[in-house]
Each structure stands twice: as structure tokens, then as C-alpha cells.
Tab-separated table of C-alpha atoms in Angstrom:
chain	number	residue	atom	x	y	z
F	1	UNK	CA	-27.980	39.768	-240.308
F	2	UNK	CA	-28.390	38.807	-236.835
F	3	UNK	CA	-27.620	41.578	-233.720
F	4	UNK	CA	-27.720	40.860	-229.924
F	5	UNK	CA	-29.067	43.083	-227.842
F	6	UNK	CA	-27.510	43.554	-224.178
F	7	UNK	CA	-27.281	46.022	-221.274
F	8	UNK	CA	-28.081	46.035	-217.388
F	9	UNK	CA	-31.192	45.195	-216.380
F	10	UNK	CA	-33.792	48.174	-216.027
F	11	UNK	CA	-31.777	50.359	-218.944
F	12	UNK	CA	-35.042	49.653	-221.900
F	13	UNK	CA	-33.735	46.766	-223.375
F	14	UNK	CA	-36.421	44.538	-223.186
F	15	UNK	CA	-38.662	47.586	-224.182
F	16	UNK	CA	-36.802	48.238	-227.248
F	17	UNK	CA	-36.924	44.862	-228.305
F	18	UNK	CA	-40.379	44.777	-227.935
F	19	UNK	CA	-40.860	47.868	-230.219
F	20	UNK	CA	-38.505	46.309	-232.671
F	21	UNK	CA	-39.744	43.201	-232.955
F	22	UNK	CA	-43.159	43.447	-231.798
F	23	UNK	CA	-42.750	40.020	-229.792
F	24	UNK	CA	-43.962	41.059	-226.460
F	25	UNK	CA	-40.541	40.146	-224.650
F	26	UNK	CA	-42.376	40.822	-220.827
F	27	UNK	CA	-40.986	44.006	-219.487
F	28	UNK	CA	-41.016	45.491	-215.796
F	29	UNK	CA	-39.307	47.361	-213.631
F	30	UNK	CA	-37.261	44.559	-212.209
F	31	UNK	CA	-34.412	42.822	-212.715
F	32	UNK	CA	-34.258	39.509	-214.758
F	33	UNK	CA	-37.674	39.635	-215.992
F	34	UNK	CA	-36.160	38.209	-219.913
F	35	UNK	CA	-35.635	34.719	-218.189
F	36	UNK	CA	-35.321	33.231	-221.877
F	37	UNK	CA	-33.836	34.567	-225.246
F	38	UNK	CA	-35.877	36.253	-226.999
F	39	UNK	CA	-35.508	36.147	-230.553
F	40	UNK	CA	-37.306	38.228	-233.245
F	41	UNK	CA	-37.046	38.742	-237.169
F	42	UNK	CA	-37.899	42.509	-238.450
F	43	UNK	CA	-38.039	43.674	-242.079
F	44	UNK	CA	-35.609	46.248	-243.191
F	45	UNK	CA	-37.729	49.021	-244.520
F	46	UNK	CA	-36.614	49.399	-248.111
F	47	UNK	CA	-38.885	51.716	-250.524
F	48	UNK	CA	-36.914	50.641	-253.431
F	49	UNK	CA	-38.432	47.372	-253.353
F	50	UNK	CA	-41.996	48.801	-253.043
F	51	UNK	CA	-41.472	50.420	-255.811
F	52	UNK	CA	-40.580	47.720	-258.077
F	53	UNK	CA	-43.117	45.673	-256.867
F	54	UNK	CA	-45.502	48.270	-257.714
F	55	UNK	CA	-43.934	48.064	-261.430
F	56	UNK	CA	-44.138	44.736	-261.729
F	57	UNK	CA	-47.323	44.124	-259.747
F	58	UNK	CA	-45.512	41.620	-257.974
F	59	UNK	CA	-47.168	38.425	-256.402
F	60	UNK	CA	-44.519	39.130	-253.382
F	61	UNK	CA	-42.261	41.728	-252.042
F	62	UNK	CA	-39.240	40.138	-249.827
F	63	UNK	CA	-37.464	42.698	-248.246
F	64	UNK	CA	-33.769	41.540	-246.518
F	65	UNK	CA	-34.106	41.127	-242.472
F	66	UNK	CA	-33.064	40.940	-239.475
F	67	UNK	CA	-32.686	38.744	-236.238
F	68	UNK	CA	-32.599	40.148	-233.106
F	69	UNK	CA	-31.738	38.199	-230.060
F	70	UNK	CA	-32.585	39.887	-226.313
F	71	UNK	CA	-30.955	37.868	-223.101
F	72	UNK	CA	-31.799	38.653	-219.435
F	73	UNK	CA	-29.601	42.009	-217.901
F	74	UNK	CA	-26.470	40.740	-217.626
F	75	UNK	CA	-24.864	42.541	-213.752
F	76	UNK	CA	-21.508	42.149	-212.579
F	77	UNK	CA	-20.367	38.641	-211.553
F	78	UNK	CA	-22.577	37.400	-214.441
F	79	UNK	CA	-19.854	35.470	-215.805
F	80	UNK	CA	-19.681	34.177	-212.547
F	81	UNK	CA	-22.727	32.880	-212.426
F	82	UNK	CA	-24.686	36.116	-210.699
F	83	UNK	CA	-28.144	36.858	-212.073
F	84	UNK	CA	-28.939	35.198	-214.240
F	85	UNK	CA	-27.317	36.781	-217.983
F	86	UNK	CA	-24.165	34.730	-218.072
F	87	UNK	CA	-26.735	31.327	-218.980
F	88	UNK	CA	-27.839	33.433	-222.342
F	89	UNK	CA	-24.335	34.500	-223.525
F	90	UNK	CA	-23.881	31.963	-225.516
F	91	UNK	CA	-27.271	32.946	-227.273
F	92	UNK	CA	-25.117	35.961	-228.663
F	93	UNK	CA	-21.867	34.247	-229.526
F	94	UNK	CA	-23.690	33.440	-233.394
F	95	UNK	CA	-24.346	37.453	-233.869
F	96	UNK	CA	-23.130	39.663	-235.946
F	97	UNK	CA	-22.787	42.514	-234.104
F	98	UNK	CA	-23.999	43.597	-230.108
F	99	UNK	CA	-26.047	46.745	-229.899
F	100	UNK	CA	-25.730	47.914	-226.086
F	101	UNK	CA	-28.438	49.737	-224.813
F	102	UNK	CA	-27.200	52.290	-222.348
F	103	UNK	CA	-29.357	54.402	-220.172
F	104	UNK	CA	-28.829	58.111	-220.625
F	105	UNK	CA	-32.202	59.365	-218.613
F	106	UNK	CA	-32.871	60.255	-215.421
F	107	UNK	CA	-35.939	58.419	-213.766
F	108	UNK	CA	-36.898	58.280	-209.866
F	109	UNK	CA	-39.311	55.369	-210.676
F	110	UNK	CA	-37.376	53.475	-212.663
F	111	UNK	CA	-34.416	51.595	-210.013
F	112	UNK	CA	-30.850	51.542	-211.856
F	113	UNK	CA	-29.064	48.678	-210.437
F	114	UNK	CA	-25.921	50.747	-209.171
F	115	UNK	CA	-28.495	53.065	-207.410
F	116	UNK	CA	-26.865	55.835	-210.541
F	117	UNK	CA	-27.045	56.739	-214.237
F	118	UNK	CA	-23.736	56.710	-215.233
F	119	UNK	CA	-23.379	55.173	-218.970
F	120	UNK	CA	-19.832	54.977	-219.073
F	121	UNK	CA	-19.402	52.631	-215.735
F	122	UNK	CA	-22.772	50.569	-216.798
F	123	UNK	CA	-20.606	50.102	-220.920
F	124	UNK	CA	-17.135	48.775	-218.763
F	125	UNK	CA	-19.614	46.732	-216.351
F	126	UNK	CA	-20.697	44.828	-219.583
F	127	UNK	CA	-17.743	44.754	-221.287
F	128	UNK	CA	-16.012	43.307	-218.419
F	129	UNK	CA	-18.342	40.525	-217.903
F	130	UNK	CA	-17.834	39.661	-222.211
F	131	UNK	CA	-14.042	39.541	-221.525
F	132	UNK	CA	-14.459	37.282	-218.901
F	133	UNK	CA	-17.420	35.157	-220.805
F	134	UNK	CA	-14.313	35.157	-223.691
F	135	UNK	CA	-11.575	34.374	-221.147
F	136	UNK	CA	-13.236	31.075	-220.484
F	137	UNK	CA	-13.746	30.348	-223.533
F	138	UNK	CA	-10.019	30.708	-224.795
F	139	UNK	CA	-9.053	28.841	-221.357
F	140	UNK	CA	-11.307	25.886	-222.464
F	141	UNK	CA	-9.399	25.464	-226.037
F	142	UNK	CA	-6.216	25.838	-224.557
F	143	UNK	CA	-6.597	23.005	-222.252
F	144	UNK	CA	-7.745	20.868	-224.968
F	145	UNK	CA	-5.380	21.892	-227.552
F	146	UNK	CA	-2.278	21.601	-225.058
F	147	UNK	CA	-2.820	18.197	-224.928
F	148	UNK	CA	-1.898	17.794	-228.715
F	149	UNK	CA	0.504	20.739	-228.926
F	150	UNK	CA	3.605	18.620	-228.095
F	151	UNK	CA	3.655	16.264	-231.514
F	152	UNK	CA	1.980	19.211	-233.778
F	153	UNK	CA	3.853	22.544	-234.259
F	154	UNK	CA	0.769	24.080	-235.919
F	155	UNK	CA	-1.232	23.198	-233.021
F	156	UNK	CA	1.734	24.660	-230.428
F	157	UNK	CA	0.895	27.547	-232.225
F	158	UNK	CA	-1.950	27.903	-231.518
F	159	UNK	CA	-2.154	27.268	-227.676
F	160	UNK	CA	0.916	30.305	-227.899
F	161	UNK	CA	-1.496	32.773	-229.679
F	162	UNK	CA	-4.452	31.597	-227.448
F	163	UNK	CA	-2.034	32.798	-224.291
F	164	UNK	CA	-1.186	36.013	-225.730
F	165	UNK	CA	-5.143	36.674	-226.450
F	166	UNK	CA	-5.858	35.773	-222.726
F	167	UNK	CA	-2.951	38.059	-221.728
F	168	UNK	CA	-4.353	40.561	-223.448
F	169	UNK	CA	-8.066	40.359	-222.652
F	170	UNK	CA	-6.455	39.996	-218.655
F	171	UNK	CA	-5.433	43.564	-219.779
F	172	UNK	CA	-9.134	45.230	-219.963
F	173	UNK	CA	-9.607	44.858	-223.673
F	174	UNK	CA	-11.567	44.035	-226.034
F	175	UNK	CA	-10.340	41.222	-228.633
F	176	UNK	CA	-11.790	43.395	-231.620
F	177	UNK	CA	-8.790	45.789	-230.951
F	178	UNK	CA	-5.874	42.515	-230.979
F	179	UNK	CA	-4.087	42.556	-233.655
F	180	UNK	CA	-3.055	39.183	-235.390
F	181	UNK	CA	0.337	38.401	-236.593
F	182	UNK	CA	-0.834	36.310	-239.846
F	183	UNK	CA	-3.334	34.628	-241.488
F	184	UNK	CA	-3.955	31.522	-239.401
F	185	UNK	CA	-4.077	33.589	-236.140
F	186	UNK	CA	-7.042	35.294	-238.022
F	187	UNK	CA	-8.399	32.172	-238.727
F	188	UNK	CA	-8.331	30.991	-235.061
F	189	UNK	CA	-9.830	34.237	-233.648
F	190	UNK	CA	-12.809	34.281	-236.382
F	191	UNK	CA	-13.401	30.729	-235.233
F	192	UNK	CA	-13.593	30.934	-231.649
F	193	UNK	CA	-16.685	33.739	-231.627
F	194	UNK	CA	-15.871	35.954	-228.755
F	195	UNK	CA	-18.257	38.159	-228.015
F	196	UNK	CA	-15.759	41.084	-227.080
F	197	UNK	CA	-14.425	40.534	-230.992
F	198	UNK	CA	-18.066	41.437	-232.674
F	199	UNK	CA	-18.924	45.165	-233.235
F	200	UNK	CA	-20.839	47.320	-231.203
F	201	UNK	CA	-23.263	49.540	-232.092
F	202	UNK	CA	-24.227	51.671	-228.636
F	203	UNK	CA	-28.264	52.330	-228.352
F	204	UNK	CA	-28.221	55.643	-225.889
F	205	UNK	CA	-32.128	55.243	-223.776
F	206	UNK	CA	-33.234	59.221	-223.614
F	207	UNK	CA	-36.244	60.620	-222.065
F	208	UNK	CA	-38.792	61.916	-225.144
F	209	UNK	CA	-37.712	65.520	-224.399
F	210	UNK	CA	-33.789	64.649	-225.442
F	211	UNK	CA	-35.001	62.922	-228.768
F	212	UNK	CA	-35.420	66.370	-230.974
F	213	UNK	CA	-32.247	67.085	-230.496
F	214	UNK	CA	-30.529	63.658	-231.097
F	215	UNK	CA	-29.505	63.374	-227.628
F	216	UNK	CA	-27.129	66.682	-228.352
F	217	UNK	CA	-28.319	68.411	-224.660
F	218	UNK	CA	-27.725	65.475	-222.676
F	219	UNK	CA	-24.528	64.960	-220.919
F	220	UNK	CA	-25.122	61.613	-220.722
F	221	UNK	CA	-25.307	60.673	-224.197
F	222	UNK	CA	-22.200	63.374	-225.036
F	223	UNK	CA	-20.183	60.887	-222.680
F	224	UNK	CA	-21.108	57.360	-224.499
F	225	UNK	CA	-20.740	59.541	-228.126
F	226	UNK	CA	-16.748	59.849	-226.596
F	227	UNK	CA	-16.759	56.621	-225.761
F	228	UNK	CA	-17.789	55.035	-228.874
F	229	UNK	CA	-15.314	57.004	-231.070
F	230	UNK	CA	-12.248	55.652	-228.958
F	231	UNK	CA	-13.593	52.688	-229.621
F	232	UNK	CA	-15.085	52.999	-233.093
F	233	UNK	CA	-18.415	51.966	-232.373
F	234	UNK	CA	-22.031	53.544	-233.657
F	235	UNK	CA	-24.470	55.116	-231.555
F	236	UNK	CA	-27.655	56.020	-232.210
F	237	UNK	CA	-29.956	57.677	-229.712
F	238	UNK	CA	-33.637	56.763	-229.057
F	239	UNK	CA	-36.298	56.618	-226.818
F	240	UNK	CA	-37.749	52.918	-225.743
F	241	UNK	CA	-40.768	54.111	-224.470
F	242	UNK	CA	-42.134	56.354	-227.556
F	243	UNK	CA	-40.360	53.124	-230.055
F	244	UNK	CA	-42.997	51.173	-228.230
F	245	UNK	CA	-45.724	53.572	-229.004
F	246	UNK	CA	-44.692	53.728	-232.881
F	247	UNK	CA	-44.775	50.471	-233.084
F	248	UNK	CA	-47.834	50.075	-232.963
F	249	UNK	CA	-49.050	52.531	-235.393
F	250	UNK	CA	-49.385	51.656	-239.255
F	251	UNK	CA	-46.862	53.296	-241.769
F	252	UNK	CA	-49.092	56.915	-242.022
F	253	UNK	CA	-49.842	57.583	-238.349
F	254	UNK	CA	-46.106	56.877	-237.894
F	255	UNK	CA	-44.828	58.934	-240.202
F	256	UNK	CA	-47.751	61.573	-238.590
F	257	UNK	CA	-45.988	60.641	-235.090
F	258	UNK	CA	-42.619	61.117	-236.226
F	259	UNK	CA	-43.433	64.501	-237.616
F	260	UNK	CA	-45.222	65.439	-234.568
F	261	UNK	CA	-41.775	64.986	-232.489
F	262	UNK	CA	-40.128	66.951	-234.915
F	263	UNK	CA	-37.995	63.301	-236.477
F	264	UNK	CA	-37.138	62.367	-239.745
F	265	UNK	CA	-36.700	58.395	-238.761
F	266	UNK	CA	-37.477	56.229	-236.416
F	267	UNK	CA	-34.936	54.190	-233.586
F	268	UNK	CA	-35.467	50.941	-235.940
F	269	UNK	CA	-34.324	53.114	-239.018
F	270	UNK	CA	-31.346	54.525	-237.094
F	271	UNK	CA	-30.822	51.097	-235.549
F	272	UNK	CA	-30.862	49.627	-239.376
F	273	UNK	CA	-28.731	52.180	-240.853
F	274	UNK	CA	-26.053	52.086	-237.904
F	275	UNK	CA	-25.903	48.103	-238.257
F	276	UNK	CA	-25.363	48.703	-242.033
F	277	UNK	CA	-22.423	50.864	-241.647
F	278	UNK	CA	-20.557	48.942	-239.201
F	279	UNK	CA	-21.435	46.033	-240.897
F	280	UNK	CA	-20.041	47.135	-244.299
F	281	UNK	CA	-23.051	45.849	-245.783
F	282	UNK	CA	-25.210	46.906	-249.210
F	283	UNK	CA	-28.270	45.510	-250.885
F	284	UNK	CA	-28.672	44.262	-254.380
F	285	UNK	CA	-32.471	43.608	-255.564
F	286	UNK	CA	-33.987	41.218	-257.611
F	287	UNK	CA	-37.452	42.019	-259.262
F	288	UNK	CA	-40.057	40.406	-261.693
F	289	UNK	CA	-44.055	39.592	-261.371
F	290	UNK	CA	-43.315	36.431	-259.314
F	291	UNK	CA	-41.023	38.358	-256.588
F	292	UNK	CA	-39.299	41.536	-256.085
F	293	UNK	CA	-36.626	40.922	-253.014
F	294	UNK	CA	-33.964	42.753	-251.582
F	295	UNK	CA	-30.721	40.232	-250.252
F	296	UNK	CA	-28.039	41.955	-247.908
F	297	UNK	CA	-24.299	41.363	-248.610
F	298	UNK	CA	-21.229	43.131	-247.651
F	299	UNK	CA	-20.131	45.905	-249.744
F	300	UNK	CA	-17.419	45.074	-252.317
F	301	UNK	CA	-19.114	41.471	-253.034
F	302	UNK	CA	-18.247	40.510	-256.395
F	303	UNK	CA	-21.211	39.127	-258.847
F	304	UNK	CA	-20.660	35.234	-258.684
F	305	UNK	CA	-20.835	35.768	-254.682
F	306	UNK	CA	-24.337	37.884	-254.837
F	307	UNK	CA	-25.940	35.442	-256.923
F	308	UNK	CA	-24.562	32.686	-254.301
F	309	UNK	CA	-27.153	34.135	-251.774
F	310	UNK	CA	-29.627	33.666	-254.230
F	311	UNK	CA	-28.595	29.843	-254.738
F	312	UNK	CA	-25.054	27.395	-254.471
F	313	UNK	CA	-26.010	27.013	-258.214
F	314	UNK	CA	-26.191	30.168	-259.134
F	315	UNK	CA	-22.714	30.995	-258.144
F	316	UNK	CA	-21.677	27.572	-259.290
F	317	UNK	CA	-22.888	27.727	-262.535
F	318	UNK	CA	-22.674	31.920	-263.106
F	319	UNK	CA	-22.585	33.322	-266.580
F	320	UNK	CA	-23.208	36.713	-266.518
F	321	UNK	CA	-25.089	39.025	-264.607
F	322	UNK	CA	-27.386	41.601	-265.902
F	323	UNK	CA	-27.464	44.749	-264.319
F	324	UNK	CA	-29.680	48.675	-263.761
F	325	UNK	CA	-29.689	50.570	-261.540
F	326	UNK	CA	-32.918	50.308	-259.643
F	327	UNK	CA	-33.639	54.260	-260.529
F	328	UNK	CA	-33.297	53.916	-264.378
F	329	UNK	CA	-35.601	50.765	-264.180
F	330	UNK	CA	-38.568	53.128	-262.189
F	331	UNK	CA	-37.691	55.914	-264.808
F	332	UNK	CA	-37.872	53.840	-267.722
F	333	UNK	CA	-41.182	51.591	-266.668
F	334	UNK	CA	-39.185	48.245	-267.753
F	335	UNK	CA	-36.488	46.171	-268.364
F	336	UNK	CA	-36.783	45.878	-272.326
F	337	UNK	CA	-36.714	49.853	-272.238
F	338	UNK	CA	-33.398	50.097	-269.886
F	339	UNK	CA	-31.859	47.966	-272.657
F	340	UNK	CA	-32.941	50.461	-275.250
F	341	UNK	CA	-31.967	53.464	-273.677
F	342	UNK	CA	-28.398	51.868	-273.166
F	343	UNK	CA	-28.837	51.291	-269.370
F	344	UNK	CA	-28.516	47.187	-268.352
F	345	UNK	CA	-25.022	46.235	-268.353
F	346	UNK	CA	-24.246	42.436	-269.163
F	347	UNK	CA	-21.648	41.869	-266.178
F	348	UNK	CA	-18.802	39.063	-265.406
F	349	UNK	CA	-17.130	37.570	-262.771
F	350	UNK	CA	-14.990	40.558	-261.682
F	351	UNK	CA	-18.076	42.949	-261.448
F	352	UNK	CA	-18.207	44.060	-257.925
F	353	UNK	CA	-22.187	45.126	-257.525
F	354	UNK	CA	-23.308	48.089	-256.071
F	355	UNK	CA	-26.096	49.292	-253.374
F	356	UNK	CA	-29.501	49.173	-255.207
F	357	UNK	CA	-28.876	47.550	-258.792
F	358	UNK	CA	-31.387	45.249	-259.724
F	359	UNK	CA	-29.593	42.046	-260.980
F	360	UNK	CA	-30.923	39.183	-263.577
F	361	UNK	CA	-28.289	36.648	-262.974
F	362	UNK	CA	-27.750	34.147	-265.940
F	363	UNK	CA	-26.227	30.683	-265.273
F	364	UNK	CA	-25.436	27.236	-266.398
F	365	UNK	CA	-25.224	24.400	-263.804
């Protein structure tokens, strides 16, 4: 899974990516200070695969990840060429979703670019700037497919769709919300990456004494909460500044820290779990003594497609899969006992796997 992170300059971004990914993106109270992508890989915290490893006394324990990306604070006219956001764009064009960080707290010392906080204006300042990032895109294909479009009717089709897309991005939306008339127009749109087609998960920046709460007391945060369920987005509300102090604590004095502030997870957990949803995705483990791994795919994958992100061969050449649930493996201490007690299921191709079985894939290539 791979998320961009954007916003205005001055909102936390750079700050939260730094807690996330511990890569020391520089951060200051300035404008542009991001002047490259920044591009980190986190674990997904997953106790399930812990576990197993601790059953198997593992050599390894893989757990599934993800890449975030971080570009400079985009301001208005960056699609223009203002500032200096619109070069990183097309860093974010490869992502699977955007998570926006917004700024929902009020700070003297820190300088918000429209001299305001006002969340909603700063979330239609970015969006405007992807739509017109997309606009040029589209505009780009068009000229280069009109060219062809007289001697190929498929092709005239598509230059007609690509005008109604522009038409309707002109409008002030978003090209997740277009709806496509048949199968090749969702072909065409998939292919062309907009950014204002990906899903957004909304990060809402709150001082540490709005965190207890989840953000439920500030008016700011109420307003992007709206916002996001017109447009059905996540949110999830944190605090860059204490995600950059549990970062750097080990797993006990966070969960210490955490308890201290009166939370049950951290930004990164919400962050995970919103990304997950929105996402529709699931993980399926694999375990034994040489590795125990966790592999992300969307919910509803069928077995010969899960043991594809394992290995071409494995879906190639797929058998049967052989399947527990990754409680009744813990509970029963092995594999050979599951299969006593009734509990490993020999699967086919039509078995669509589900969030935390533990899958021994057999195959012939």
C-alpha cells in the first residue's frame, strides 16, 4: 500500500511524516522546507503475527507495510507553477490513496499561510490545485489522441469521454465522484491516475488538549468530520507534535504514553486502520519456523489471487489452499492439532479468504 501525504505548508505534515516514518523529513516553521519527496516504508503493527512467530520460533516475522510519500506544501497557483508543490505531484499520481493533513489548532507562533485556520477553505485550496494538476493531464491525452480519433472510432471515444471528464472537473469536482457510462470508460479513467480520482483519508492536526476527546470539542475538526461524509472520506484526528514524541519511544513506554493521555491507539494505528477501510483491504498470514508474514490484499480476494502475492507460480500452478483461522492455530499450539480437532479446511479456487487465516498454499507449476 502506498499513501501520499499533502496539505498547505505549516499544517504538520512534514511533522507527521516524520513520526510515521521516522525519516527525519526537515521540518520548520516555513514554507517549502520538503524541497524533495520524501518517501518512507512503516510496518503495520499486527500482533497476530507476533504471535505466531512466537509459536513457531520463527527465524523472521514480516509484517505487510506501507509507503508513504510527503511533497513540499502545495499553495494556490501550485499547478501553476507557484511554490514549489506542483513539481512533486506527480510523486503522488502512483498512490493509493491521499491522506490530507488539515490544521484544526490554533497557534500564534505557528504562521498559516492565509493568515487563518479555517480547514474547510485550506481542503477546497488543495483540491482545487489536484483538479487542475488532473485537468492538464486529461488536456495532454486529448491532444494526442485527437490526432488518431478521425480513422479509429474506439479512439473518438475516447477523446469524447476525456471532454466530458474535463467538463466536469471545470465544474469543481472531484473525478472520484464521475460516473462512467461502461466498461472501457472505466478502463480509461483507472489508467490515466488522477489524483482527484484516489481516496482521501483527512488527517485533522489538534493541539494535545483536543486529542482525549477525539477532536469531539473542536469546531474545527466538527467542520472537516461534515466535510468528509459528503464526500465519503475518513478522518482521523491526531496530534503531530505528541506522534513525534511517541515515536521515539519503544513499544512499553508508548503504550505507558498513550495511557498517560488517556488513548487507546496511536495516529499511525488510526492512520493504518482508516487506510484499511477505505482501501477495502484484509490480511491473510503465512507462518512456519523459516517466516511468519502478514501480505495485504483487498477484501473479497479469492485463493488463487492471495497466493499470487506470494508468487506468479503460486497462482499459476494453485492446487488447494489450506486454511485456520489464526486463533484456533494459537489455541491449539500447531498445525497437526488444528487438523485433529477438525479446524484446517483444504480450500479451492472459489474460496474467497478471510482477514487473519493463516494459509498453506499447495501448487503444481
Amino acid at each position: 500500500m502506498k499513501l501520499g501525504i499533502v496539505g498547505l505548508p505549516n499544517v504538520g505534515k512534514s511533522t507527521l511524516f516524520n513520526s510515521l516514518t521516522k525519516a527525519g523529513a526537515e521540518s520548520a516553521n516555513y514554507p517549502f522546507c520538503t524541497i524533495d519527496p520524501n518517501v518512507g516504508v512503516v510496518a503495520v503493527p499486527d500482533e497476530r503475527i507476533k504471535l505466531l512467530g512466537q509459536l513457531y520460533n520463527t527465524k523472521k516475522v514480516t509484517p505487510a507495510t506501507i509507503e508513504f510519500v510527503d511533497i513540499a506544501g502545495l499553495v494556490k497557483g501550485a499547478s501553476k507553477g507557484e511554490g514549489l508543490g506542483n513539481q512533486f505531484l506527480a510523486n503522488i499520481r502512483e498512490v493509493d490513496a491521499i491522506v490530507h493533513v488539515v490544521r484544526c489548532f490554533e497557534d500564534e507562533n505557528v504562521v498559516h499561510v492565509d493568515g487563518s485556520v479555517d480547514p474547510v477553505r485550506d481542503i477546497e485550496t488543495i483540491n482545487l490545485e489536484l483538479v487542475f494538476a488532473d485537468i492538464e493531464v486529461l488536456e495532454r491525452r486529448a491532444a494526442k489522441q485527437g490526432r488518431a480519433a478521425n480513422n479509429d472510432k474506439k479512439i473518438a471515444k475516447e477523446v469524447d469521454f476525456i471532454k466530458r471528464l474535463i467538463a466536469y472537473l471545470e465544474d469543481g469536482k472531484l473525478a472520484i465522484g464521475f460516473e462512467c457510462a461502461d466498461e472501457d470508460e472505466e478502463a480509461w479513467l483507472a489508467s490515466y491516475n488522477l489524483l482527484t480520482a484516489k481516496p482521501v483519508i483527512f488527517a485533522a492536526n489538534v493541539s494535545e488538549d483536543d486529542l482525549a476527546d477525539d477532536g469531539a470539542s473542536n469546531g474545527h475538526v466538527k467542520k472537516v468530520r461534515e466535510y468528509a461524509e459528503e464526500s465519503g472520506s475518513e478522518v482521523f484526528v491526531i496530534c503531530a507534535q505528541i506522534e513525534q514524541e511517541i515515536a521515539e519511544l519503544d513499544d512499553d513506554e508508548k503504550a505507558m504514553f498513550l495511557e498517560d493521555l488517556g488513548l487507546k491507539e496511536s495516529g499511525l494505528d488510526k492512520l493504518i486502520a482508516a487506510s484499511y477501510r477505505i482501501l477495502n483491504l484484509m490480511s491473510f498470514l503465512t507462518a512456519g519456523e523459516d517466516e511468519c508474514r502478514a501480505w495485504t490484499i483487498k477484501i473479497g480476494t479469492k485463493a488463487p489471487q492471495a497466493a499470487g502475492k506470494i508468487h506468479t507460480d503460486f497462482e499459476r500452478g494453485f492446487i488447494k489452499a489450506e486454511v485456520v483461522n489464526y486463533k484456533d492455530l494459537l489455541e491449539q499450539g500447531s498445525l497437526a492439532a488444528a487438523r485433529e480437532k477438525g479446524l484446517v479446511g483444504m480450500e479451492g479456487k472459489d474460496y474467497v479468504v478471510k482477514d487473519g487465516d493463516v494459509i498453506l498454499f499447495r501448487f503444481n507449476v
